[in-house]
Every structure is written in C-alpha cells, then in structure tokens.
CSV table of C-alpha atoms in Angstrom, one decimal:
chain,number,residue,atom,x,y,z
A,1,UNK,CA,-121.2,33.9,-80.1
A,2,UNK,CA,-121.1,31.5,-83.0
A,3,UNK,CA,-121.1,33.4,-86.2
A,4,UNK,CA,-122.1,30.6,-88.7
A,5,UNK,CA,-122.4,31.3,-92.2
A,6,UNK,CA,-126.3,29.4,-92.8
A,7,UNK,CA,-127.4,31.9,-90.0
A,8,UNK,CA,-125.7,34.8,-91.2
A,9,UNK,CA,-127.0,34.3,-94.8
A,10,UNK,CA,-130.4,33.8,-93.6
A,11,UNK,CA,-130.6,37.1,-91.8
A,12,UNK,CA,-129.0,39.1,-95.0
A,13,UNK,CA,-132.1,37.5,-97.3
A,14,UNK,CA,-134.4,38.6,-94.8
A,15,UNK,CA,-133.1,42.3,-95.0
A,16,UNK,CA,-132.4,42.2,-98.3
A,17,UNK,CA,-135.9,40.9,-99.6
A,18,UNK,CA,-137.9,42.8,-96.3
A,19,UNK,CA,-136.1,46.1,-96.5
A,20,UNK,CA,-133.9,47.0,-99.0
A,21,UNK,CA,-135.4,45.8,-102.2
A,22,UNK,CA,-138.9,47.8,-101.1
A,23,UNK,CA,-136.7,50.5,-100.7
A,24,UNK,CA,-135.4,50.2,-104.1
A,25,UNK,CA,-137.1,53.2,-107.4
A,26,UNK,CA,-139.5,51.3,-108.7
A,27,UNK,CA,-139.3,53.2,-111.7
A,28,UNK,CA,-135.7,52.5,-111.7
A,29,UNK,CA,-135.2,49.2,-113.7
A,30,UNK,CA,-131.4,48.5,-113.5
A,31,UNK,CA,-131.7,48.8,-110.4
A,32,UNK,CA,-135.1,46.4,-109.6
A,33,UNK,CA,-133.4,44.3,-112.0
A,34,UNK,CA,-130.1,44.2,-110.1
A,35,UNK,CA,-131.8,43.9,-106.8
A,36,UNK,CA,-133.3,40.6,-108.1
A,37,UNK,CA,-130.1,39.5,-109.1
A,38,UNK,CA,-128.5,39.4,-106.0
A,39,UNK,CA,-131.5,37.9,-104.2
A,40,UNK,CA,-130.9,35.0,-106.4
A,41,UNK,CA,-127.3,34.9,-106.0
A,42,UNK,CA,-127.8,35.3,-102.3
A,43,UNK,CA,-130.1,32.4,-102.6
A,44,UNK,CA,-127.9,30.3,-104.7
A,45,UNK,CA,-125.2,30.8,-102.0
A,46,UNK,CA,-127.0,29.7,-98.8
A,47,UNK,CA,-128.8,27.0,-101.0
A,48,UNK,CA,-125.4,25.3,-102.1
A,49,UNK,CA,-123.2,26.3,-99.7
A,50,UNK,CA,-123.9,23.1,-97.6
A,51,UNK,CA,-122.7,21.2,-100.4
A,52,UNK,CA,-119.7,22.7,-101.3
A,53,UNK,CA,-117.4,20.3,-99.8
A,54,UNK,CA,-119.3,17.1,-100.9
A,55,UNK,CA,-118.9,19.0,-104.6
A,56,UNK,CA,-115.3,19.3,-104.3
A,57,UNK,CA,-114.8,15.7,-102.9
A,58,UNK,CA,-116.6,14.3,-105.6
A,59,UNK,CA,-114.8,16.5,-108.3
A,60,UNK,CA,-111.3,15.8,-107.1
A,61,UNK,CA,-112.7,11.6,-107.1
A,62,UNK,CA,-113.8,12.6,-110.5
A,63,UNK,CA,-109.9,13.9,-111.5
A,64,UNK,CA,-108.3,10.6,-109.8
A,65,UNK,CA,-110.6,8.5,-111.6
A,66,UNK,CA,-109.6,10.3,-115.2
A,67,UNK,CA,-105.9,10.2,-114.0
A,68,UNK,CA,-106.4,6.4,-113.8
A,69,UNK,CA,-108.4,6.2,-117.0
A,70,UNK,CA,-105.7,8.2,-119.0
A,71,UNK,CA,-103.6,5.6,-117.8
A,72,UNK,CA,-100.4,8.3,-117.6
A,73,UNK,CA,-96.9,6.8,-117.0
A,74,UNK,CA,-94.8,9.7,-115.5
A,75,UNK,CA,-91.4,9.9,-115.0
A,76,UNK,CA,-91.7,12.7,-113.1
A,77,UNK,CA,-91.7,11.7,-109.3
A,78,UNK,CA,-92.7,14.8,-108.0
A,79,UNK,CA,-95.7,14.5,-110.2
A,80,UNK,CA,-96.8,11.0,-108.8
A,81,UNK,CA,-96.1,11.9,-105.3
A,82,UNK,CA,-98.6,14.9,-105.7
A,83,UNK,CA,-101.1,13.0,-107.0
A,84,UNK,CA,-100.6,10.2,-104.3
A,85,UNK,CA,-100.7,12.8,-101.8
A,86,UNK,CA,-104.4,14.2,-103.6
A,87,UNK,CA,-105.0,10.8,-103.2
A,88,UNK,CA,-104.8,10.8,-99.6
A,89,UNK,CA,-106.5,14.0,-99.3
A,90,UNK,CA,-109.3,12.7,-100.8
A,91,UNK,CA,-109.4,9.6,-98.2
A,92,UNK,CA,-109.0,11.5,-95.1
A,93,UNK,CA,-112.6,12.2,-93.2
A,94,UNK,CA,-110.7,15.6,-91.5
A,95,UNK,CA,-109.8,17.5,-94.5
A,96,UNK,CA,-109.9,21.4,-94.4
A,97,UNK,CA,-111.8,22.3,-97.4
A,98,UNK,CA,-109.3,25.0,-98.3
A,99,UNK,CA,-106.9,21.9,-98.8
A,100,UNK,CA,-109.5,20.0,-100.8
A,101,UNK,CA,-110.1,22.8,-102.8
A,102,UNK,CA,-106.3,23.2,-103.4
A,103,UNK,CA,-106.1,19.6,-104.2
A,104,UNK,CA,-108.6,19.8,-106.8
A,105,UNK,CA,-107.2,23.0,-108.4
A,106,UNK,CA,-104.0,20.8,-108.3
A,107,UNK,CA,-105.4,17.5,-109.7
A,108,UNK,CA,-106.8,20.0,-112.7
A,109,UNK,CA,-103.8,21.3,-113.2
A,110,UNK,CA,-101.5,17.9,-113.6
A,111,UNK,CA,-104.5,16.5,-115.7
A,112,UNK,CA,-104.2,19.8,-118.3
A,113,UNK,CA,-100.7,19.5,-118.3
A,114,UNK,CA,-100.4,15.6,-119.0
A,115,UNK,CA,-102.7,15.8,-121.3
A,116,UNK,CA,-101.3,18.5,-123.2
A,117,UNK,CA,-98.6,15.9,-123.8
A,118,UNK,CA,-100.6,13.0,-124.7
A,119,UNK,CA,-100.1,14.0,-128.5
A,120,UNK,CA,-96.6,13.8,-128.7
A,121,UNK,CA,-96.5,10.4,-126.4
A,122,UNK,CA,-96.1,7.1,-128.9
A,123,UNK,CA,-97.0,5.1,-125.3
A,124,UNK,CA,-101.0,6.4,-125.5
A,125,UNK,CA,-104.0,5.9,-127.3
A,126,UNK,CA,-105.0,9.5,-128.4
A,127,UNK,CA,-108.7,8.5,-129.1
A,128,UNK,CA,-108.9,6.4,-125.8
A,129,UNK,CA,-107.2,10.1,-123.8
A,130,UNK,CA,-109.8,12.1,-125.7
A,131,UNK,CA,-112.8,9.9,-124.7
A,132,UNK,CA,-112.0,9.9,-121.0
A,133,UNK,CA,-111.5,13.8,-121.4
A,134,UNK,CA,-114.7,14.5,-123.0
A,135,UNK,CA,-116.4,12.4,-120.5
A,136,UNK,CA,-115.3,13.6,-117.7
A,137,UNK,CA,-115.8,17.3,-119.0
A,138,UNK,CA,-119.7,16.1,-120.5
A,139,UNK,CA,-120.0,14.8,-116.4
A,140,UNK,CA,-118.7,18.0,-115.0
A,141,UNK,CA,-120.3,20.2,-117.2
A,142,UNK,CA,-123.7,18.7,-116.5
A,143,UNK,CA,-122.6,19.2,-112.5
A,144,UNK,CA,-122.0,23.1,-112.8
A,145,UNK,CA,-125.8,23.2,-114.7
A,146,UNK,CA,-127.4,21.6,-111.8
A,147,UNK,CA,-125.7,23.4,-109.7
A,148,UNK,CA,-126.9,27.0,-111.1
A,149,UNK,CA,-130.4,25.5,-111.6
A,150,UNK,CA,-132.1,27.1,-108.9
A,151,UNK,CA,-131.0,30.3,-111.5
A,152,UNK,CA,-133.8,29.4,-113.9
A,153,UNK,CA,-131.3,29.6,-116.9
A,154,UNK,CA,-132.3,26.3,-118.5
A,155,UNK,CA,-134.7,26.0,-121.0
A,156,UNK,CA,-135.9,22.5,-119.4
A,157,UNK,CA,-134.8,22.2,-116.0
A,158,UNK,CA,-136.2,18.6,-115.3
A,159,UNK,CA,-134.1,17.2,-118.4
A,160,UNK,CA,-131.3,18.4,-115.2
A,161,UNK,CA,-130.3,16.2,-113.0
A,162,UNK,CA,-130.4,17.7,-109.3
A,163,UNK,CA,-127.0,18.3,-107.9
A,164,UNK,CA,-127.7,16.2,-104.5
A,165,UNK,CA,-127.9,12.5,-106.8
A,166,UNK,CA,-124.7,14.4,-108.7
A,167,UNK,CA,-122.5,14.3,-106.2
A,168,UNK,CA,-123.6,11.8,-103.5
A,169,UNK,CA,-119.9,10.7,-103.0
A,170,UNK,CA,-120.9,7.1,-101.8
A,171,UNK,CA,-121.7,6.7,-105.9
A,172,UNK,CA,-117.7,7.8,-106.8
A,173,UNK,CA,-115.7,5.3,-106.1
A,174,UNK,CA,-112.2,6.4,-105.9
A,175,UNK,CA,-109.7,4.7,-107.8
A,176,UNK,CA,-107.7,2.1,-106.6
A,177,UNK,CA,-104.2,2.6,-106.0
C-alpha cells in the first residue's frame, strides 16, 4: 500500500474536525482556540503542499536571476562552480526536492554573503545591488503572504496575489548563462 501524503492528510482533517475537536471542553478556550489552529495549519499544509516544489523552483529562478542582476564577479571558483551547478539543478525535470531545497538554501546563502561585500567592492554600483535586493525581497515577501493567505491574516486579502499566478514557473525565466 501506497502511503501518499494528500491521502494521509485528508484522513487526519477528517478525524481532526469529525472527532477530536467535538471532543474538545467547550468551556475550555485555549484549547478551542488551539484546536482551530491546527485545523488551519493542517489545512494550510494539504492545501500548499502540492506546490511546494513549483515554489522552490521558482524561488531558486528567483536567486539566479538576482545573482545575474548583481552582476557579481567572483574570484572564488568554488563559488561560481556552485552556482553553475544550482544552475543546473534548476534545469533538470528529475530533481529530488530535498536537492532543490538545498540549492535554494545554498543560492541564499552565496547571495547574503556577496552581498555583504558589495560595500567594500569599488567594481559595483551600491544603489543598483540595493535595488535588485529590495526587489527581489518586495517579490518574495509578497510570495510568503499569498502563501499564508488561506490563514485569514491580511487585512485585504484580494489586494493578494494568489500563489498559483506567483509562481507559475513558465513566467520565470531563468537567466542565461
């Protein structure tokens, strides 16, 4: 038997709204109020997880496309050779998303670090680094809000974008090399 995470999930909302949360003091607050909270999450999780991957494609796109717009000159060839091989992560169609998500923990990580040097580097524009930078973090915070919508934490959730035309990866175009 096929134990497949959409199924699985399905069958814990079912318990957890039919039986459990009944079950639950009503007169006991915290614990109504806790209940609720993890229906949500639960929801949240079996809503999105079908689009983790497609999120973490089009995030690591996202960090290529900065790299390219920071337009960093490295001497460092391990650095370059780690990004090339992101690079090819990001083209291959039989990825395991544990090695996408490592590749964009690692793409993160070389864009802090270069640009934690930008400053003190005569070859780049400060104010063209910081524009990319802000972009990209104005883009990828407005990605983690949509993706938490279904939470009901925004005060007007149709000035949101929905996550599926956030990260169609067809619109990211990865950069050239």
């Amino acid at each position: 038997m096929e134990i497949r995470a959409d199924i699985v999930l399905q069958a814990v909302l079912k318990s957890f709204s039919d039986v459990i949360l009944p079950a639950l003091d009503s007169s006991n607050r915290l614990a109504q109020e806790q209940g609720q909270l993890m229906l949500s999450l639960l929801t949240l999780l079996k809503d999105r997880l079908p689009l983790q991957y497609e999120y973490d494609r089009d995030e690591l796109a996202r960090l290529l496309a900065l790299w390219d717009e920071l337009q960093v000159t490295s001497n460092d060839d391990g650095l370059v050779a780690k990004v090339g091989e992101f690079q090819t992560i990001l083209e291959s169609a039989e990825i395991a998303p544990c090695e996408l998500f490592e590749a964009v923990v690692g793409m993160r990580t070389i864009i802090s670090k270069q640009v934690e040097q930008l400053p003190s580097d005569p070859r780049h524009s400060w104010d063209g680094a910081l524009k990319a930078v802000l972009s990209s973090a104005r883009e990828q915070h407005m990605r983690e809000r949509s993706w938490l919508l279904i939470q009901g934490w925004e005060s007007d959730p149709d000035s949101v974008p929905t996550i599926e035309t956030l990260i169609r990866f067809k619109n990211i175009k990865a950069p050239a090399r």
